CSV table of C-alpha atoms and ligand atoms in Angstrom, one decimal:
chain,number,residue,atom,x,y,z
A,1,UNK,CA,5.9,-84.2,7.4
A,2,UNK,CA,2.5,-83.6,5.9
A,3,UNK,CA,1.3,-80.0,6.0
A,4,UNK,CA,-1.9,-79.7,8.0
A,5,UNK,CA,-4.7,-77.4,6.6
A,6,UNK,CA,-8.0,-76.7,8.2
A,7,UNK,CA,-10.8,-75.2,6.0
A,8,UNK,CA,-14.1,-73.9,7.4
A,9,UNK,CA,-17.1,-74.1,5.1
A,10,UNK,CA,-15.5,-76.9,3.1
A,11,UNK,CA,-18.9,-78.4,2.1
A,12,UNK,CA,-19.6,-76.1,-0.9
A,13,UNK,CA,-18.6,-73.1,-3.0
A,14,UNK,CA,-15.3,-71.6,-2.4
A,15,UNK,CA,-14.4,-74.0,0.5
A,16,UNK,CA,-15.0,-77.1,-1.6
A,17,UNK,CA,-13.2,-75.7,-4.7
A,18,UNK,CA,-10.3,-74.7,-2.4
A,19,UNK,CA,-9.9,-78.2,-1.0
A,20,UNK,CA,-9.8,-79.7,-4.5
A,21,UNK,CA,-7.2,-77.1,-5.7
A,22,UNK,CA,-5.0,-77.5,-2.6
A,23,UNK,CA,-4.8,-81.2,-3.1
A,24,UNK,CA,-3.8,-80.6,-6.7
A,25,UNK,CA,-0.9,-78.4,-5.3
A,26,UNK,CA,0.2,-80.9,-2.7
A,27,UNK,CA,-1.1,-84.5,-3.0
A,28,UNK,CA,0.1,-85.4,0.5
A,29,UNK,CA,-1.7,-82.7,2.5
A,30,UNK,CA,-3.6,-83.5,5.7
A,31,UNK,CA,-6.8,-81.6,4.9
A,32,UNK,CA,-9.3,-81.2,7.7
A,33,UNK,CA,-12.8,-80.3,6.6
A,34,UNK,CA,-14.5,-78.1,9.2
A,35,UNK,CA,-18.2,-78.3,8.4
A,36,UNK,CA,-21.5,-78.0,10.3
A,37,UNK,CA,-23.2,-80.8,8.3
A,38,UNK,CA,-21.5,-84.2,8.8
A,39,UNK,CA,-23.2,-86.0,5.9
A,40,UNK,CA,-22.2,-83.2,3.4
A,41,UNK,CA,-18.6,-83.4,4.8
A,42,UNK,CA,-18.5,-87.2,4.4
A,43,UNK,CA,-19.6,-86.9,0.8
A,44,UNK,CA,-16.9,-84.2,0.1
A,45,UNK,CA,-14.3,-86.4,1.9
A,46,UNK,CA,-15.1,-89.4,-0.3
A,47,UNK,CA,-14.9,-87.4,-3.5
A,48,UNK,CA,-11.6,-85.8,-2.6
A,49,UNK,CA,-10.0,-89.1,-1.6
A,50,UNK,CA,-11.3,-90.7,-4.8
A,51,UNK,CA,-9.2,-88.4,-6.9
A,52,UNK,CA,-6.3,-88.0,-4.4
A,53,UNK,CA,-5.8,-91.3,-2.6
A,54,UNK,CA,-2.4,-90.3,-1.1
A,55,UNK,CA,-3.9,-87.4,0.8
A,56,UNK,CA,-5.2,-87.6,4.4
A,57,UNK,CA,-8.7,-86.0,4.6
A,58,UNK,CA,-10.4,-85.8,8.0
A,59,UNK,CA,-13.6,-84.0,9.3
A,60,UNK,CA,-14.3,-81.9,12.3
A,61,UNK,CA,-17.9,-81.0,12.9
A,62,UNK,CA,-18.3,-77.3,13.8
A,63,UNK,CA,-21.1,-74.8,13.6
A,64,UNK,CA,-19.4,-71.4,13.9
A,65,UNK,CA,-22.6,-69.7,14.9
A,66,UNK,CA,-22.7,-71.9,18.0
A,67,UNK,CA,-19.9,-71.3,20.5
A,68,UNK,CA,-20.4,-74.6,22.3
A,69,UNK,CA,-19.8,-76.3,19.0
A,70,UNK,CA,-16.7,-74.2,18.4
A,71,UNK,CA,-15.3,-75.2,21.8
A,72,UNK,CA,-16.1,-78.9,21.3
A,73,UNK,CA,-14.4,-78.8,17.8
A,74,UNK,CA,-11.4,-77.0,19.2
A,75,UNK,CA,-10.9,-79.6,21.9
A,76,UNK,CA,-11.1,-82.4,19.3
A,77,UNK,CA,-8.6,-80.6,17.0
A,78,UNK,CA,-6.1,-80.1,19.9
A,79,UNK,CA,-6.3,-83.9,20.6
A,80,UNK,CA,-5.8,-84.8,16.9
A,81,UNK,CA,-3.1,-82.3,15.7
A,82,UNK,CA,0.3,-81.2,17.0
A,83,UNK,CA,0.1,-78.1,14.8
A,84,UNK,CA,-1.9,-76.5,12.0
A,85,UNK,CA,0.1,-74.9,9.1
A,86,UNK,CA,-2.9,-73.1,7.5
A,87,UNK,CA,-6.4,-72.3,8.6
A,88,UNK,CA,-8.8,-71.0,6.0
A,89,UNK,CA,-11.5,-69.1,7.7
A,90,UNK,CA,-14.0,-69.3,4.9
A,91,UNK,CA,-17.5,-70.3,6.2
A,92,UNK,CA,-19.9,-67.4,5.8
A,93,UNK,CA,-23.5,-66.4,5.4
A,94,UNK,CA,-25.5,-63.6,3.9
A,95,UNK,CA,-29.1,-64.3,5.1
A,96,UNK,CA,-32.2,-63.2,3.3
A,97,UNK,CA,-30.4,-60.8,1.0
A,98,UNK,CA,-32.6,-58.1,-0.6
A,99,UNK,CA,-31.6,-56.4,-3.8
A,100,UNK,CA,-32.1,-52.7,-3.8
A,101,UNK,CA,-33.7,-52.2,-7.2
A,102,UNK,CA,-33.7,-48.4,-7.0
A,103,UNK,CA,-30.0,-48.3,-6.2
A,104,UNK,CA,-29.4,-50.8,-9.0
A,105,UNK,CA,-31.2,-48.7,-11.7
A,106,UNK,CA,-29.7,-45.4,-10.6
A,107,UNK,CA,-26.2,-47.1,-10.5
A,108,UNK,CA,-26.7,-48.5,-14.0
A,109,UNK,CA,-26.8,-45.0,-15.5
A,110,UNK,CA,-24.0,-43.5,-13.4
A,111,UNK,CA,-20.2,-43.4,-13.7
A,112,UNK,CA,-20.0,-45.8,-10.8
A,113,UNK,CA,-21.6,-48.7,-12.7
A,114,UNK,CA,-18.5,-50.9,-12.9
A,115,UNK,CA,-17.6,-50.2,-9.2
A,116,UNK,CA,-21.2,-51.0,-8.2
A,117,UNK,CA,-21.2,-54.4,-9.9
A,118,UNK,CA,-17.7,-55.2,-8.6
A,119,UNK,CA,-18.4,-54.5,-5.0
A,120,UNK,CA,-22.2,-54.6,-4.7
A,121,UNK,CA,-21.9,-51.4,-2.7
A,122,UNK,CA,-25.3,-50.1,-1.7
A,123,UNK,CA,-27.1,-52.9,-3.6
A,124,UNK,CA,-27.7,-55.5,-0.9
A,125,UNK,CA,-29.4,-55.4,2.5
A,126,UNK,CA,-29.9,-58.5,4.8
A,127,UNK,CA,-32.2,-59.6,7.6
A,128,UNK,CA,-30.2,-60.6,10.6
A,129,UNK,CA,-31.3,-62.5,13.7
A,130,UNK,CA,-30.1,-63.4,17.2
A,131,UNK,CA,-28.5,-66.7,17.8
A,132,UNK,CA,-28.8,-69.0,20.9
A,133,UNK,CA,-25.6,-67.3,22.2
A,134,UNK,CA,-27.4,-64.0,22.1
A,135,UNK,CA,-25.3,-62.6,19.3
A,136,UNK,CA,-26.2,-61.3,15.8
A,137,UNK,CA,-26.0,-64.3,13.5
A,138,UNK,CA,-24.0,-62.7,10.7
A,139,UNK,CA,-21.4,-61.3,13.1
A,140,UNK,CA,-21.2,-64.6,15.0
A,141,UNK,CA,-20.9,-66.8,11.9
A,142,UNK,CA,-18.6,-64.6,9.8
A,143,UNK,CA,-16.4,-63.1,12.6
A,144,UNK,CA,-16.8,-64.1,16.2
A,145,UNK,CA,-17.2,-67.9,15.9
A,146,UNK,CA,-14.0,-67.9,13.8
A,147,UNK,CA,-12.3,-65.5,16.3
A,148,UNK,CA,-13.0,-67.9,19.2
A,149,UNK,CA,-11.8,-70.8,17.0
A,150,UNK,CA,-8.4,-69.2,16.5
A,151,UNK,CA,-8.2,-68.2,20.2
A,152,UNK,CA,-8.8,-71.8,21.2
A,153,UNK,CA,-6.4,-73.2,18.6
A,154,UNK,CA,-3.5,-70.8,19.5
A,155,UNK,CA,-1.4,-73.7,20.8
A,156,UNK,CA,-1.5,-75.3,17.4
A,157,UNK,CA,-0.9,-72.1,15.5
A,158,UNK,CA,1.9,-70.3,17.5
A,159,UNK,CA,5.3,-71.9,16.9
A,160,UNK,CA,8.7,-70.2,16.7
A,161,UNK,CA,10.2,-72.7,14.3
A,162,UNK,CA,8.0,-72.2,11.2
A,163,UNK,CA,5.0,-69.8,10.9
A,164,UNK,CA,1.4,-70.7,10.5
A,165,UNK,CA,-1.1,-68.8,8.3
A,166,UNK,CA,-4.7,-67.7,8.8
A,167,UNK,CA,-6.4,-66.9,5.5
A,168,UNK,CA,-9.8,-65.2,5.8
A,169,UNK,CA,-12.4,-65.1,3.0
A,170,UNK,CA,-13.4,-61.5,3.1
A,171,UNK,CA,-15.1,-59.5,0.3
A,172,UNK,CA,-14.8,-56.4,-1.9
A,173,UNK,CA,-18.1,-55.6,-0.2
A,174,UNK,CA,-16.4,-54.8,3.1
A,175,UNK,CA,-17.1,-51.1,3.7
A,176,UNK,CA,-15.8,-48.8,6.4
A,177,UNK,CA,-19.1,-46.8,6.2
A,178,UNK,CA,-21.0,-49.9,7.3
A,179,UNK,CA,-18.9,-50.7,10.3
A,180,UNK,CA,-19.1,-48.9,13.7
A,181,UNK,CA,-16.9,-49.6,16.8
A,182,UNK,CA,-19.9,-48.7,19.0
A,183,UNK,CA,-22.0,-51.4,17.3
A,184,UNK,CA,-19.5,-54.1,16.2
A,185,UNK,CA,-22.3,-56.7,15.6
A,186,UNK,CA,-24.2,-54.2,13.3
A,187,UNK,CA,-27.4,-54.7,15.3
A,188,UNK,CA,-28.8,-51.4,14.2
A,189,UNK,CA,-28.0,-51.4,10.5
A,190,UNK,CA,-29.2,-53.2,7.4
A,191,UNK,CA,-25.9,-54.3,5.9
A,192,UNK,CA,-24.5,-56.8,8.5
A,193,UNK,CA,-22.7,-58.7,5.8
A,194,UNK,CA,-20.6,-55.8,4.7
A,195,UNK,CA,-20.0,-54.8,8.3
A,196,UNK,CA,-18.9,-58.4,9.1
A,197,UNK,CA,-16.4,-58.5,6.2
A,198,UNK,CA,-14.9,-55.1,7.3
A,199,UNK,CA,-14.6,-56.6,10.8
A,200,UNK,CA,-12.7,-59.5,9.3
A,201,UNK,CA,-10.3,-57.1,7.6
A,202,UNK,CA,-9.7,-55.3,11.0
A,203,UNK,CA,-9.3,-58.5,12.8
A,204,UNK,CA,-6.7,-59.8,10.4
A,205,UNK,CA,-4.6,-56.6,10.9
A,206,UNK,CA,-4.9,-56.9,14.7
A,207,UNK,CA,-3.9,-60.6,14.6
A,208,UNK,CA,-0.7,-59.7,12.7
A,209,UNK,CA,0.1,-57.0,15.2
A,210,UNK,CA,-0.5,-59.3,18.3
A,211,UNK,CA,0.7,-62.6,17.0
A,212,UNK,CA,3.4,-62.2,14.4
A,213,UNK,CA,6.1,-62.4,17.1
A,214,UNK,CA,4.6,-65.8,18.0
A,215,UNK,CA,4.8,-67.1,14.5
A,216,UNK,CA,1.2,-66.6,13.4
A,217,UNK,CA,0.4,-64.5,10.3
A,218,UNK,CA,-3.0,-63.5,8.9
A,219,UNK,CA,-4.2,-62.4,5.4
A,220,UNK,CA,-7.5,-61.5,3.8
A,221,UNK,CA,-8.8,-62.4,0.4
A,222,UNK,CA,-11.8,-61.5,-1.8
A,223,UNK,CA,-12.8,-64.4,-4.1
A,224,UNK,CA,-14.7,-62.1,-6.4
A,225,UNK,CA,-18.3,-62.6,-7.5
A,226,UNK,CA,-19.2,-66.2,-8.1
A,227,UNK,CA,-22.3,-68.3,-8.5
A,228,UNK,CA,-22.5,-70.3,-5.3
A,229,UNK,CA,-25.3,-71.2,-2.8
A,230,UNK,CA,-24.7,-67.7,-1.3
A,231,UNK,CA,-25.2,-65.7,-4.5
A,232,UNK,CA,-28.2,-68.0,-5.5
A,233,UNK,CA,-29.9,-66.5,-2.4
A,234,UNK,CA,-29.7,-63.1,-4.1
A,235,UNK,CA,-30.9,-64.2,-7.5
A,236,UNK,CA,-32.2,-67.7,-8.4
A,237,UNK,CA,-29.8,-69.8,-10.5
A,238,UNK,CA,-31.9,-69.4,-13.7
A,239,UNK,CA,-31.5,-65.6,-13.5
A,240,UNK,CA,-27.8,-66.0,-13.1
A,241,UNK,CA,-27.8,-68.2,-16.3
A,242,UNK,CA,-29.8,-65.6,-18.2
A,243,UNK,CA,-27.4,-62.8,-17.0
A,244,UNK,CA,-24.3,-64.7,-18.0
A,245,UNK,CA,-23.8,-63.2,-21.5
A,246,UNK,CA,-24.0,-59.7,-20.0
A,247,UNK,CA,-21.6,-60.7,-17.1
A,248,UNK,CA,-19.2,-62.2,-19.6
A,249,UNK,CA,-19.1,-58.8,-21.5
A,250,UNK,CA,-18.8,-56.9,-18.2
A,251,UNK,CA,-15.7,-59.0,-17.4
A,252,UNK,CA,-13.8,-57.0,-20.0
A,253,UNK,CA,-14.2,-54.0,-17.7
A,254,UNK,CA,-14.6,-55.5,-14.2
A,255,UNK,CA,-12.2,-58.3,-13.3
A,256,UNK,CA,-14.1,-59.1,-10.1
A,257,UNK,CA,-16.5,-61.5,-11.9
A,258,UNK,CA,-14.6,-64.7,-11.2
A,259,UNK,CA,-18.0,-66.5,-11.7
A,260,UNK,CA,-16.9,-70.0,-10.6
A,261,UNK,CA,-15.6,-71.1,-7.2
A,262,UNK,CA,-12.6,-72.6,-8.9
A,263,UNK,CA,-11.6,-69.1,-10.3
A,264,UNK,CA,-12.6,-67.5,-7.0
A,265,UNK,CA,-10.0,-69.5,-5.1
A,266,UNK,CA,-7.1,-68.1,-7.1
A,267,UNK,CA,-5.9,-65.7,-4.3
A,268,UNK,CA,-6.5,-68.3,-1.6
A,269,UNK,CA,-4.2,-70.8,-3.5
A,270,UNK,CA,-1.7,-68.1,-4.3
A,271,UNK,CA,-1.3,-67.4,-0.5
A,272,UNK,CA,-0.7,-71.1,0.2
A,273,UNK,CA,2.6,-70.7,-1.6
A,274,UNK,CA,3.7,-67.4,-0.1
A,275,UNK,CA,6.1,-66.8,2.8
A,276,UNK,CA,3.7,-65.0,5.2
A,277,UNK,CA,6.6,-62.8,6.6
A,278,UNK,CA,6.9,-61.2,3.2
A,279,UNK,CA,3.2,-60.2,2.9
A,280,UNK,CA,1.9,-56.7,3.7
A,281,UNK,CA,-0.6,-57.0,6.6
A,282,UNK,CA,-2.6,-54.0,5.2
A,283,UNK,CA,-3.1,-55.6,1.8
A,284,UNK,CA,-6.2,-57.5,0.6
A,285,UNK,CA,-5.6,-60.2,-2.0
A,286,UNK,CA,-8.2,-60.2,-4.7
A,287,UNK,CA,-9.0,-63.1,-7.1
A,288,UNK,CA,-9.6,-61.7,-10.6
A,289,UNK,CA,-10.5,-63.1,-14.0
A,290,UNK,CA,-9.9,-61.4,-17.3
A,291,UNK,CA,-12.5,-61.1,-20.1
A,292,UNK,CA,-10.7,-64.0,-21.8
A,293,UNK,CA,-11.1,-66.2,-18.6
A,294,UNK,CA,-7.5,-66.1,-17.2
A,295,UNK,CA,-7.2,-66.0,-13.5
A,296,UNK,CA,-4.8,-63.8,-11.6
A,297,UNK,CA,-4.3,-62.1,-8.2
A,298,UNK,CA,-4.6,-58.4,-7.5
A,299,UNK,CA,-3.7,-56.4,-4.4
A,300,UNK,CA,-5.6,-53.6,-2.8
A,301,UNK,CA,-4.7,-51.5,0.2
A,302,UNK,CA,-7.4,-51.9,2.8
A,303,UNK,CA,-9.3,-48.8,3.9
A,304,UNK,CA,-8.5,-49.0,7.6
A,305,UNK,CA,-6.1,-47.9,10.3
A,306,UNK,CA,-4.2,-50.0,12.8
A,307,UNK,CA,-5.6,-48.1,15.8
A,308,UNK,CA,-9.2,-49.0,14.9
A,309,UNK,CA,-8.1,-52.6,14.3
A,310,UNK,CA,-6.6,-52.8,17.8
A,311,UNK,CA,-9.7,-51.2,19.4
A,312,UNK,CA,-11.9,-53.7,17.6
A,313,UNK,CA,-9.6,-56.6,18.8
A,314,UNK,CA,-9.9,-55.3,22.4
A,315,UNK,CA,-13.8,-55.2,22.0
A,316,UNK,CA,-13.7,-58.8,20.8
A,317,UNK,CA,-11.6,-59.8,23.8
A,318,UNK,CA,-14.2,-58.1,26.1
A,319,UNK,CA,-17.1,-59.8,24.4
A,320,UNK,CA,-15.2,-63.2,24.6
A,321,UNK,CA,-14.9,-62.7,28.4
A,322,UNK,CA,-18.6,-61.9,28.6
A,323,UNK,CA,-19.9,-64.8,26.5
A,324,UNK,CA,-17.6,-67.3,28.3
A,325,UNK,CA,-19.0,-66.2,31.6
A,326,UNK,CA,-22.6,-66.5,30.3
A,327,UNK,CA,-22.0,-70.0,28.9
A,328,UNK,CA,-20.3,-71.1,32.1
A,329,UNK,CA,-23.3,-69.8,34.1
A,330,UNK,CA,-25.8,-71.5,31.8
A,331,UNK,CA,-23.9,-74.8,32.0
A,332,UNK,CA,-23.8,-74.6,35.8
A,333,UNK,CA,-27.5,-74.0,36.0
A,334,UNK,CA,-28.5,-76.9,33.7
B,1,LIG,N1,-20.1,-66.1,-3.6
B,1,LIG,C1,-19.6,-64.9,-3.7
B,1,LIG,O1,-19.8,-64.2,-4.7
B,1,LIG,C2,-18.7,-64.3,-2.6
B,1,LIG,C3,-18.1,-63.1,-2.8
B,1,LIG,C4,-17.2,-62.6,-1.8
B,1,LIG,C5,-17.0,-63.4,-0.7
B,1,LIG,N2,-17.6,-64.6,-0.5
B,1,LIG,C6,-17.3,-65.3,0.7
B,1,LIG,O2,-16.9,-66.7,0.4
B,1,LIG,C7,-17.1,-67.5,1.5
B,1,LIG,C8,-17.8,-68.8,1.0
B,1,LIG,O3,-19.0,-68.5,0.5
B,1,LIG,P1,-19.6,-69.2,-0.8
B,1,LIG,O4,-19.8,-68.2,-1.8
B,1,LIG,O5,-18.7,-70.4,-1.2
B,1,LIG,O6,-21.0,-69.7,-0.4
B,1,LIG,P2,-21.6,-71.1,0.1
B,1,LIG,O7,-21.5,-72.1,-1.1
B,1,LIG,O8,-22.9,-70.8,0.7
B,1,LIG,O9,-20.6,-71.6,1.2
B,1,LIG,C9,-20.7,-71.2,2.5
B,1,LIG,C10,-20.0,-72.3,3.4
B,1,LIG,O10,-20.1,-71.8,4.7
B,1,LIG,C11,-20.7,-72.9,5.5
B,1,LIG,N3,-21.4,-72.3,6.7
B,1,LIG,C12,-22.3,-71.4,6.7
B,1,LIG,N4,-22.7,-71.2,8.0
B,1,LIG,C13,-22.0,-72.0,8.7
B,1,LIG,C14,-21.9,-72.2,10.1
B,1,LIG,N5,-22.7,-71.6,11.0
B,1,LIG,N6,-21.0,-73.1,10.6
B,1,LIG,C15,-20.2,-73.7,9.7
B,1,LIG,N7,-20.2,-73.6,8.4
B,1,LIG,C16,-21.1,-72.7,7.9
B,1,LIG,C17,-21.7,-73.6,4.5
B,1,LIG,O11,-22.0,-74.8,5.1
B,1,LIG,P3,-23.4,-75.6,4.6
B,1,LIG,O12,-23.0,-76.3,3.3
B,1,LIG,O13,-23.7,-76.5,5.7
B,1,LIG,O14,-24.4,-74.6,4.3
B,1,LIG,C18,-20.8,-73.6,3.3
B,1,LIG,O15,-19.9,-74.7,3.4
B,1,LIG,C19,-18.0,-66.7,2.5
B,1,LIG,O16,-17.3,-66.3,3.6
B,1,LIG,C20,-18.5,-65.6,1.6
B,1,LIG,O17,-18.8,-64.5,2.4
B,1,LIG,C21,-18.5,-65.1,-1.5
């Protein structure tokens, strides 16, 4: 039977490169592109099928920052699939990023320079906003919309015969210091992206704790720093091109500069081949590239504890109850 794989954010960057690479690994996959923009998804589907005609490539339209859209897509998926073997929770945003020039220059002349470039720690702030669901946009897109998606898809993911895998695109930029259990949406801070990625790490740990016995496993990945639509929001493409010689040199000291989405998917593809039962739930898998351009996977122990992960998971369940009630009331009134 064909393996069924769902990829969110498959229309560009990491998601698109991942789809291409997964079809190189298994020509007969059923790949479902979960994208908010149907015409982009149609173009990706046509390109994938042109090079891999034996594959089955379908589309589900979903905007993970709109819960009605997530519910609608989940209903559609439950009608179309008996099970999903892999779900790559990859769609993500970093809206209006601002580079902290002062931190950049003071970091340049400190001992933390390699760490600063590898993780962007302290370098980036973002401007968040509130969505139509009344949630912080970065939190809803990067975390909560995906959380609701997996809650809704549980019947397709929880099987006792063979396990299913969730693989989250997190980041080396996930920082404990930017996350707070009392403000899980990061409505009071300036680094919602870092907070949301730390929240993803916590959620993955909690999913393992609550769902492994039902055959569902979860892992987190950092693809490294690549030039994609997201990073072109930080610096325009021509600046990335000008910086390339410096970044190539830096790569001899910092393996996080994967630079292309193809390289960045190394850890995501590696996980596709692993037995999920053998993975450590507290490990993050990092795509890395050497100075000579070879890709490999590194592991890193996540800076978190299971107690906080469980508390965060309980907060998400509470918020889920609240938003479901609000949406029901809204639908009833209209
Ligand atoms: N680039 C990096 O250096 C880097 C580093 C660490 C982690 N990451 C993570 O890698 C993941 C992919 O990012 P990328 O670098 O490949 O950037 P990208 O090219 O901008 O891709 C982001 C993808 O997410 C989709 N998306 C955004 N908001 C969505 C929404 N509300 N509903 C559904 N889909 C939505 C986009 O769809 P559209 O095409 O419709 O916009 C696009 O397909 C993200 O989770 C990001 O945080 C990236």
